[in-house]
Coordinates of C-alpha atoms in Angstrom, one line a residue:
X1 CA -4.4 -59.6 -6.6
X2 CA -3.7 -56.9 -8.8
X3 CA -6.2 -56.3 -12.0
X4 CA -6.4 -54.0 -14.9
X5 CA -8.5 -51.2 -14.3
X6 CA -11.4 -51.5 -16.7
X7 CA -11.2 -48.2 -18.2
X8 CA -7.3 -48.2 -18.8
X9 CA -7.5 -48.4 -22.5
X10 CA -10.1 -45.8 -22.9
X11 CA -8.1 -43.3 -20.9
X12 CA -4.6 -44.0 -22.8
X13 CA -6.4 -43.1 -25.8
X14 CA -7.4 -39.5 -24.6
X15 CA -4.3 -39.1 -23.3
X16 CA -2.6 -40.2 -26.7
X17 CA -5.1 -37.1 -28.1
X18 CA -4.2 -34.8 -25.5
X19 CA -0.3 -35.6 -26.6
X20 CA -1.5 -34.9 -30.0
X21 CA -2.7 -31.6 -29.2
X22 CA 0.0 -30.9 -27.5
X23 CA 2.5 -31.6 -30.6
X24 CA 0.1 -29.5 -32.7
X25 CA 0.2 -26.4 -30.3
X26 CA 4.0 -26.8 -30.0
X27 CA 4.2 -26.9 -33.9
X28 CA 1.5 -23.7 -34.7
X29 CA 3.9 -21.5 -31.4
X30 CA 6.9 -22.3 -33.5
X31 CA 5.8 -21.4 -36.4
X32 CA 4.6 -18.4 -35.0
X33 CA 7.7 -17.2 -33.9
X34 CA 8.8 -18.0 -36.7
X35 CA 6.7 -15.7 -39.0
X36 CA 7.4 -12.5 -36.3
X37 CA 10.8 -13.0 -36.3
X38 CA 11.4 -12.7 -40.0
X39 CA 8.8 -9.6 -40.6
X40 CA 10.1 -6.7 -41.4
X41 CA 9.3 -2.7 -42.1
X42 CA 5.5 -1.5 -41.4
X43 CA 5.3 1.3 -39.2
X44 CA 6.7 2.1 -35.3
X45 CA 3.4 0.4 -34.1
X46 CA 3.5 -2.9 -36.8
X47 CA 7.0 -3.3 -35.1
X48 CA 5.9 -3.0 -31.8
X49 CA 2.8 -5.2 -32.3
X50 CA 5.2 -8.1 -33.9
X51 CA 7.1 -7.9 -31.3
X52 CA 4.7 -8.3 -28.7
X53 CA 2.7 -10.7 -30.4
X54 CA 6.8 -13.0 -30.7
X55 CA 7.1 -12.4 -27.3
X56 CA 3.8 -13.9 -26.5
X57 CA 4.9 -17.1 -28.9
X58 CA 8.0 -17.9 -27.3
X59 CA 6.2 -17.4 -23.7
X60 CA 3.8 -19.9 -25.2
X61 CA 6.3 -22.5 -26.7
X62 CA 8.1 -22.5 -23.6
X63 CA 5.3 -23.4 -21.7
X64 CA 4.6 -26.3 -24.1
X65 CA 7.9 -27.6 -23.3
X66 CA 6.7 -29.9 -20.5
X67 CA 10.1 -32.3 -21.1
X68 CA 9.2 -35.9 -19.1
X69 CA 6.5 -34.2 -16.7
X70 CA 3.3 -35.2 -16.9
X71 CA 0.7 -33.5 -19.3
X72 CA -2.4 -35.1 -17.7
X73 CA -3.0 -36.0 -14.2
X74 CA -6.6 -35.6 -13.4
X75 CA -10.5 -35.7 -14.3
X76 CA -13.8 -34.2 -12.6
X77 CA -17.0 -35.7 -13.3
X78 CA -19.5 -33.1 -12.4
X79 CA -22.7 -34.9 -10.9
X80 CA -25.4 -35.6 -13.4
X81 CA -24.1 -33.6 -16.2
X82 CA -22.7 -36.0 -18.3
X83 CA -20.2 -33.8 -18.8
X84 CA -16.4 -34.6 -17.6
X85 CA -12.8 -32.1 -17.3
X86 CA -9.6 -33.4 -18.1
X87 CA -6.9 -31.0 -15.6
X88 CA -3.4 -31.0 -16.7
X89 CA -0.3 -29.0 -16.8
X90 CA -1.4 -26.6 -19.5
X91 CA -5.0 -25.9 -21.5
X92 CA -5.2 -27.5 -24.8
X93 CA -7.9 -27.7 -27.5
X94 CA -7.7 -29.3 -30.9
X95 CA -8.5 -28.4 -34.3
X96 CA -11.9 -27.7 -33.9
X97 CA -11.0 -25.4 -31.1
X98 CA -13.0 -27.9 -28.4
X99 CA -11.3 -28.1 -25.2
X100 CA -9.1 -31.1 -24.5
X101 CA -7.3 -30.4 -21.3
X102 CA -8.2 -27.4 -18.6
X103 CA -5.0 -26.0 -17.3
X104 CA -5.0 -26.6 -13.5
X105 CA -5.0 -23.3 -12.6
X106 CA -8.6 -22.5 -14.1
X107 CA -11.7 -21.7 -11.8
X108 CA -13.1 -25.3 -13.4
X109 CA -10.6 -27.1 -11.9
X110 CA -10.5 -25.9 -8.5
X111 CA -13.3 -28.8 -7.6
X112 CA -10.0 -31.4 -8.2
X113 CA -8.5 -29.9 -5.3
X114 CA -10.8 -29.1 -3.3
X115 CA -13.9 -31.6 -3.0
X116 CA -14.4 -33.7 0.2
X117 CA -16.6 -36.3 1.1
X118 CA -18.2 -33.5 3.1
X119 CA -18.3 -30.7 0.7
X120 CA -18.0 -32.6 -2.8
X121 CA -18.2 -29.2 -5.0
X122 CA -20.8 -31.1 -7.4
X123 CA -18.9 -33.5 -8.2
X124 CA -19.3 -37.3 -8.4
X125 CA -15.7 -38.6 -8.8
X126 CA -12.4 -37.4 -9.1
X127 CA -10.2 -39.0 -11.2
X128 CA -6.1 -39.3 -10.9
X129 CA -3.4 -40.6 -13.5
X130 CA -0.5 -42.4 -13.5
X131 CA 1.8 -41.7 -16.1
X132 CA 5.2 -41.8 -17.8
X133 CA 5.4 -39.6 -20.8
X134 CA 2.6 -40.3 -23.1
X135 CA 2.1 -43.9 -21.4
X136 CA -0.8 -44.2 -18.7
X137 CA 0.1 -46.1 -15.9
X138 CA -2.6 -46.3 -13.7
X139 CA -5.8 -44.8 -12.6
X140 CA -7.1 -44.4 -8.7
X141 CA -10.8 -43.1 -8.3
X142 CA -13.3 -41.3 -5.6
X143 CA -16.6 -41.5 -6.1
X144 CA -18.5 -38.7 -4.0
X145 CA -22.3 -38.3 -3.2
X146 CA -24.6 -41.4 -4.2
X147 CA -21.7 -43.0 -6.2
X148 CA -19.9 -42.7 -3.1
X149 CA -21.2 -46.4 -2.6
X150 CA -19.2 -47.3 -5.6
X151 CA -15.9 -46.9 -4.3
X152 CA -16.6 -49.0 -0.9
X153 CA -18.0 -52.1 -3.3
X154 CA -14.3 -51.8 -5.3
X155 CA -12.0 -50.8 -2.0
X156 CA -11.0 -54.5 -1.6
X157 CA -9.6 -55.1 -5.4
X158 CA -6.2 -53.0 -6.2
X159 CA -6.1 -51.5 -9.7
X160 CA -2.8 -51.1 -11.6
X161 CA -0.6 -48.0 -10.8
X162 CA -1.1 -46.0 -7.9
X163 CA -0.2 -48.7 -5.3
X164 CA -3.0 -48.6 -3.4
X165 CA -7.0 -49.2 -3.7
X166 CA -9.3 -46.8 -5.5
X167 CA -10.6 -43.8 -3.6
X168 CA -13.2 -44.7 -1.0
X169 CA -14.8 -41.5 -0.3
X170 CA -13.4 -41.0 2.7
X171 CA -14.6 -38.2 4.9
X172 CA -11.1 -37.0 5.8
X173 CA -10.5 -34.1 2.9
X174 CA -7.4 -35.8 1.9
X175 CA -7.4 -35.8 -2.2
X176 CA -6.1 -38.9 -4.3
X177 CA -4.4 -40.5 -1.3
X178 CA -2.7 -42.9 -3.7
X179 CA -1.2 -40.4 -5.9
X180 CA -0.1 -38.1 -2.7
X181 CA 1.7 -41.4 -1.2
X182 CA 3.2 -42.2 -4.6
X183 CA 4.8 -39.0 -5.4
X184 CA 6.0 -38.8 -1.4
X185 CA 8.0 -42.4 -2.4
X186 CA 9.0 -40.8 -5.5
X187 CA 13.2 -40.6 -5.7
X188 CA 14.7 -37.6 -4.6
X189 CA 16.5 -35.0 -6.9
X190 CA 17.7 -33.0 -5.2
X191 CA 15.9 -30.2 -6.3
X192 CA 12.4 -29.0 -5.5
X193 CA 9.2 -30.3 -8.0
X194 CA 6.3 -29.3 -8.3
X195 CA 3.1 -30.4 -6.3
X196 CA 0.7 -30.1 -9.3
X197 CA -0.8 -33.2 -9.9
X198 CA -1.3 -33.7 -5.8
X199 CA -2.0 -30.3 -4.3
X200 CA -4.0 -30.7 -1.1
X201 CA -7.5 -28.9 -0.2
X202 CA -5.6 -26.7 2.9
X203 CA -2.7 -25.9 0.2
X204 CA -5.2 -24.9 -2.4
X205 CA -6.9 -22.7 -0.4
X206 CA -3.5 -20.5 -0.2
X207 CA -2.6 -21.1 -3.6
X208 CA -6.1 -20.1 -4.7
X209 CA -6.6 -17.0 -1.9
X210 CA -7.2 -13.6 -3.3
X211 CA -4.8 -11.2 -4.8
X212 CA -4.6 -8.1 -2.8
X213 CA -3.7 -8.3 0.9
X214 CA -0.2 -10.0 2.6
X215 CA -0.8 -13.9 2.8
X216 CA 1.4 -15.9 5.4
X217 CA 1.8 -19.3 5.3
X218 CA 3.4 -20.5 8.3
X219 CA 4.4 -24.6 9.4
X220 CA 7.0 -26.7 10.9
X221 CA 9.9 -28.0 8.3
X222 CA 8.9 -30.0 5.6
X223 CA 5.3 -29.1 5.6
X224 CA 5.3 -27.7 2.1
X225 CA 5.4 -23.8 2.8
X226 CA 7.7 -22.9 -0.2
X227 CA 5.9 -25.5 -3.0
X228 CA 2.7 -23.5 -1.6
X229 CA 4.4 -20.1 -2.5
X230 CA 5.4 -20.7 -5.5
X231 CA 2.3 -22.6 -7.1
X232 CA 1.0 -19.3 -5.8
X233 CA 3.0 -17.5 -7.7
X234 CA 2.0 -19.1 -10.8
X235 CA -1.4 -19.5 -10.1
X236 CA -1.9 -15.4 -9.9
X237 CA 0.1 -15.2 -13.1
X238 CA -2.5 -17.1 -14.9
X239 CA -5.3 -15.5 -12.8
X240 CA -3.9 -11.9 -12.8
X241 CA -1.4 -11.9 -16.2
X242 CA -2.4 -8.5 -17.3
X243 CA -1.2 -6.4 -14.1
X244 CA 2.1 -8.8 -12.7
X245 CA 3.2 -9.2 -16.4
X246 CA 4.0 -5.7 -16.4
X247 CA 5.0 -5.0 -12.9
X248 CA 6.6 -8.7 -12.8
X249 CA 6.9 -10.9 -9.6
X250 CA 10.1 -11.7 -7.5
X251 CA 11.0 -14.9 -5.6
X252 CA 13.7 -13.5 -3.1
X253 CA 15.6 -16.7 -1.0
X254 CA 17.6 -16.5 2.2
X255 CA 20.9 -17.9 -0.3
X256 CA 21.6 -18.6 -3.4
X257 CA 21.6 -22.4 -2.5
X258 CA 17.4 -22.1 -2.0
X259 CA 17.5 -20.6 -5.0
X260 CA 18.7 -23.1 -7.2
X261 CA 17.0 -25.9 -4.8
X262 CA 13.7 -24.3 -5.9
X263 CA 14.6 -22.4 -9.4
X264 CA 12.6 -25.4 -11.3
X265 CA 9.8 -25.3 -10.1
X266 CA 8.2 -22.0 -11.9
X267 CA 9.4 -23.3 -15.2
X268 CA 8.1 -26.4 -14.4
X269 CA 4.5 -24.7 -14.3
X270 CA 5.3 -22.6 -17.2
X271 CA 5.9 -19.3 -15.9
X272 CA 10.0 -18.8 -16.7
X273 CA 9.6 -15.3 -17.2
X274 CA 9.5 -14.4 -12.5
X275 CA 12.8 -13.1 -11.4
X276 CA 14.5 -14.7 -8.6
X277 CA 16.8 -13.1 -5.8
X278 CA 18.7 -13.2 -2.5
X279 CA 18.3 -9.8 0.3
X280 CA 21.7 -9.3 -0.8
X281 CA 20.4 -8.6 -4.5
X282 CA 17.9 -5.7 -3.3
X283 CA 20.9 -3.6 -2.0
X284 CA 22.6 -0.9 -3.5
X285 CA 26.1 -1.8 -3.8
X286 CA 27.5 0.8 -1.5
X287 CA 26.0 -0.6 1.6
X288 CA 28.5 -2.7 3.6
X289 CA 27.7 -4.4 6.6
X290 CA 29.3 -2.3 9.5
X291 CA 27.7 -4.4 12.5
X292 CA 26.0 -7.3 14.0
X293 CA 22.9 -7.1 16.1
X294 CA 22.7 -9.4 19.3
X295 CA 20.4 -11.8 19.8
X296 CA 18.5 -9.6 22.1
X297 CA 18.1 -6.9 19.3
X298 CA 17.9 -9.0 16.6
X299 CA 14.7 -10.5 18.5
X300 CA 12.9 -7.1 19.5
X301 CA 14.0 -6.0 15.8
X302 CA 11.4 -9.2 14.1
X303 CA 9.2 -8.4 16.9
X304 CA 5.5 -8.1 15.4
X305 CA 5.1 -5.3 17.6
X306 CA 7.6 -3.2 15.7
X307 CA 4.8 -2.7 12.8
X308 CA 3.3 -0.7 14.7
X309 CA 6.2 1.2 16.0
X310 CA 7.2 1.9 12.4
X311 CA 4.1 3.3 11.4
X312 CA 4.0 5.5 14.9
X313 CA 7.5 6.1 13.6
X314 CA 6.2 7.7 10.0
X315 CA 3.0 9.6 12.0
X316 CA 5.4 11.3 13.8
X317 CA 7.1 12.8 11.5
X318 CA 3.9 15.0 10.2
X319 CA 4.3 17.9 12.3
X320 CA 3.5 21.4 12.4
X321 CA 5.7 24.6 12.3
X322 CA 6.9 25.0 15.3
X323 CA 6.8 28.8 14.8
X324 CA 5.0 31.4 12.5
X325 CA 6.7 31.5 8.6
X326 CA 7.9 34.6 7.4
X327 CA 8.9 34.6 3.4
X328 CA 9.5 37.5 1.5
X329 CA 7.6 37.9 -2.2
X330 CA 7.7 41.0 -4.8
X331 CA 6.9 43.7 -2.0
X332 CA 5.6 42.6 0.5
X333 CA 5.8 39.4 3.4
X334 CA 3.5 36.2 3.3
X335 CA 2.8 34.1 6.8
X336 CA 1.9 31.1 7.3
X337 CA 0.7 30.2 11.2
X338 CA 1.5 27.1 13.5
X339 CA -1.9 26.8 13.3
X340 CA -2.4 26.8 9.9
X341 CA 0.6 24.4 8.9
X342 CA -1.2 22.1 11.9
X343 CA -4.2 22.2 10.0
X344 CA -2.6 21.3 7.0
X345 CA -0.8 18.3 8.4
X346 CA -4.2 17.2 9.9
X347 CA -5.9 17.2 6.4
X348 CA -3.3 15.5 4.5
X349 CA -2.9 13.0 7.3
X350 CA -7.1 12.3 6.9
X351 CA -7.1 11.8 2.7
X352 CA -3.7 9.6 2.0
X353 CA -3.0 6.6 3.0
X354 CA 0.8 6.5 1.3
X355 CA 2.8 9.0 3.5
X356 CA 4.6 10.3 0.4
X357 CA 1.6 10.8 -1.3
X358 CA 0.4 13.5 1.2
X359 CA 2.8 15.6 0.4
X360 CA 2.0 16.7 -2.9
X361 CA -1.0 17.8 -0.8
X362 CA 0.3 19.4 2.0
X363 CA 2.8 21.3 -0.8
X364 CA -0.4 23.2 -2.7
X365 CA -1.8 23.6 1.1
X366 CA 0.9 25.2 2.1
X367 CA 1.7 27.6 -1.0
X368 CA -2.3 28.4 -1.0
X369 CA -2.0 29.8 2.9
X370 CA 0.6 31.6 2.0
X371 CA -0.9 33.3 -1.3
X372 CA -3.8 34.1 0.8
X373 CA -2.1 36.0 3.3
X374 CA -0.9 38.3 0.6
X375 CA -2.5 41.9 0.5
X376 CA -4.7 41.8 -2.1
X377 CA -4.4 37.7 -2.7
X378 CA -1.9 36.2 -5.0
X379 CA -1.6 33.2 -7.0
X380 CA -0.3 29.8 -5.5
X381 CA 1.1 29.2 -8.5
X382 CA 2.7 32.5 -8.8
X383 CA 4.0 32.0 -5.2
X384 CA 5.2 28.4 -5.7
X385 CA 7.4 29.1 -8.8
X386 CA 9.1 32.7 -6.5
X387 CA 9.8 31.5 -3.1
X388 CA 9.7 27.2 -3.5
X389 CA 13.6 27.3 -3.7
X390 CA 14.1 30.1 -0.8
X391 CA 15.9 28.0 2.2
X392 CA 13.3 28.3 4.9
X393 CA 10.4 27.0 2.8
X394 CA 12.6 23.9 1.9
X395 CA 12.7 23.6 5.3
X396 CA 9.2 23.9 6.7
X397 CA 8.4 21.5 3.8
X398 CA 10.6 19.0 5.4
X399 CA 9.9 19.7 9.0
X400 CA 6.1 19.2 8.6
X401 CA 6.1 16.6 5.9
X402 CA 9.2 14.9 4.9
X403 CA 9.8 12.2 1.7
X404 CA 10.4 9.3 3.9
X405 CA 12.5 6.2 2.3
X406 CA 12.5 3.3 4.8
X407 CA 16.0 3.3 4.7
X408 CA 16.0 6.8 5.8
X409 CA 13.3 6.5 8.4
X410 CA 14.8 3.4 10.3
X411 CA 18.2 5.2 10.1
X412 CA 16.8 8.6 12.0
X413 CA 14.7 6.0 14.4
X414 CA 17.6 4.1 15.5
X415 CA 20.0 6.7 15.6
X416 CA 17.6 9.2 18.2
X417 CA 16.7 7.8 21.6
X418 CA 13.5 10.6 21.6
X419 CA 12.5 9.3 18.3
X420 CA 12.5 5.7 19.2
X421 CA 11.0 6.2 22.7
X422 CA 7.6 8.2 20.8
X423 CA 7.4 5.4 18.1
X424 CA 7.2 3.1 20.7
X425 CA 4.5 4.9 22.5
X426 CA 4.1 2.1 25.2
X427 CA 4.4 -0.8 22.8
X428 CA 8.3 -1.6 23.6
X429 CA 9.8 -1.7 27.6
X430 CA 12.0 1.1 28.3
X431 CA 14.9 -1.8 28.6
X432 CA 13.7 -2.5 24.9
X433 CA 14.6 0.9 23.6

């Protein structure tokens, strides 16, 4: 038998307040862009700063435009604080500037994700909604810790919504099991959703996962690797805005069909502003497609193994002179040895990680050696500005440290056998290369 959960009536009302909120933060962004679009004069800097400050209201209306989603889904009772956090799609606060509604991407909301029976974060329950719009539906709970012993005593009654029994603080690590199995029975669009309201403790620990590094998240079809991604995505918008705001973040698909399977989903979690693109896109329009690689290739080519051939690849284009330089200036001849261009090389190669960093480095190396061989000495400088055009500088520049594109550098791999057989260095077969 189905009964009414007793705490239904309570929890419409705060959501009706978190609506409220919402409808008053919709109202104050549109008037604010309101306002910035029709000010006018001030100086070059008042017309920068409006314009920054209109860009930051329509970023912030359109993030407020949550359509049908849902604006609520969860709550965290932290154990014997009394307090409790209402997680949604977006943070809210109302007119006295209180909090109503964390935004889900928030450190205080990571607990909602995350907790287990066995690790419960310090909480003791986790709340999920059901809702439609504005209207509540249903509530399922987990009770964690001492409470735990609450949800046992009320797993053989069924509350309205979810379509299951409350949480039962189950030692599994599964997170609102009812809500997960409801939105997995939820009809089909057609289109990609987000996972929001049901992110799982393994998924939030990718989403969540530091800033700087390569993540790879790997899994058999279906299993959620692309939802992952791009709640990612958003989720180091919010942490990081600052730094990817300017530099901006790309979505790149294998077609344009992914693309608008999945183009809702950022939107959907109020970040509109990511740029999305097929390989195809990244190419300057002169490149054609002149071949196809066989299987064979095409499987040594995706080969792990070929990192490391790459970067062999780079390495061994830092070289030495492969004999003594010899460049006229004013009166007299300036030198530079193989063993001082080796030397140069070496250094460089020890302080920059970036290849074409290093050669700003090896540049005021190699136009201080050969000042010093001068006479009486001469200025690198001075030396730089005379001879830096002269045809066999430009070339021992580019014989011991080249500007590499990868374009450029795959091109010269693939087109030498003697390059391709030292980048591999004992990592490829000699039938691989």
């Amino acid at each position: 038998m189905t009964s009414r959960h007793p705490d239904l009536e309570a929890e419409q009302a705060y959501f009706d307040l978190a609506h409220a909120c919402l409808d008053m933060a919709r109202e104050r962004a549109t008037m604010a862009t309101s306002v910035f679009r029709t000010g006018r004069g001030g100086t070059t800097q008042a017309r920068f700063e409006r314009e920054a400050m209109l860009e930051a209201a329509l970023a912030r209306l359109t993030k407020l435009n949550i359509g049908d989603r849902s604006l609520v889904f969860g709550r965290i009772d932290p154990a014997g604080t009394g307090e409790r956090f209402y997680i949604g799609r977006v943070g809210l606060w109302d007119a006295d500037h209180d909090p109503i509604l964390v935004d889900w991407r928030a450190p205080v909301a990571e607990p909602f994700y995350r907790a287990t029976g066995r690790e419960p974060l310090g909480l003791e329950r986790r709340r999920h909604f059901a809702s439609r719009g504005s209207t509540l539906l249903g509530i399922e709970d987990e009770f964690f810790g001492e409470k735990a012993a609450i949800g046992l005593d009320l797993a053989d009654r069924d509350f309205d919504g979810l379509g299951g029994p409350p949480g039962d603080g189950r030692l599994d690590g599964r997170s609102g099991s009812g809500a997960l199995i409801a939105s997995l029975e939820a009809a089909r669009t057609g289109r990609l959703s987000d996972i929001v309201s049901t992110i799982q403790s393994e998924q939030d620990r990718v989403i969540r996962s530091e800033m700087p590094g390569v993540v790879v998240v790997q899994g058999g079809p279906g299993t959620g690797k692309t939802v992952v991604a791009l709640h990612r995505a958003a989720y180091l918008l919010y942490t990081h805005r600052f730094p990817l705001e300017s530099q901006g973040v790309l979505v790149v698909g294998p077609n344009r069909l992914f693309l608008a399977y999945i183009e809702q989903v950022l939107p959907s979690l109020g970040e509109a502003g990511v740029e999305q693109a097929v390989l195809a896109d990244l190419l300057s329009p002169a490149v054609r497609v002149a071949g196809l690689d066989s299987e064979a290739v095409g499987r040594i080519k995706g080969d792990p193994r070929m990192a490391g051939v790459l970067r062999r690849a780079v390495r061994d284009r830092r070289r030495p002179l492969r004999g003594d330089l010899t460049v006229g200036y004013e009166l007299q001849r300036l030198h530079l040895t193989v063993d001082q261009s080796a030397e140069i090389v070496a250094e460089a190669s020890r302080r920059v990680r970036k290849h074409n960093a290093g050669r700003r480095l090896v540049e005021e190396a190699f136009f201080a050696a050969l000042a010093g061989s001068a006479r009486h000495g001469a200025d690198p400088t001075a030396v730089r500005e005379s001879i830096s055009d002269h045809l066999e500088v430009r070339e021992a520049l580019e014989w011991m440290w080249p500007v590499l594109t990868p374009a450029h550098l795959v091109n010269d791999l693939y087109g030498s056998r003697a390059l391709l057989r030292s980048a591999a260095g004992g990592r490829l077969g000699d039938d691989e290369t």
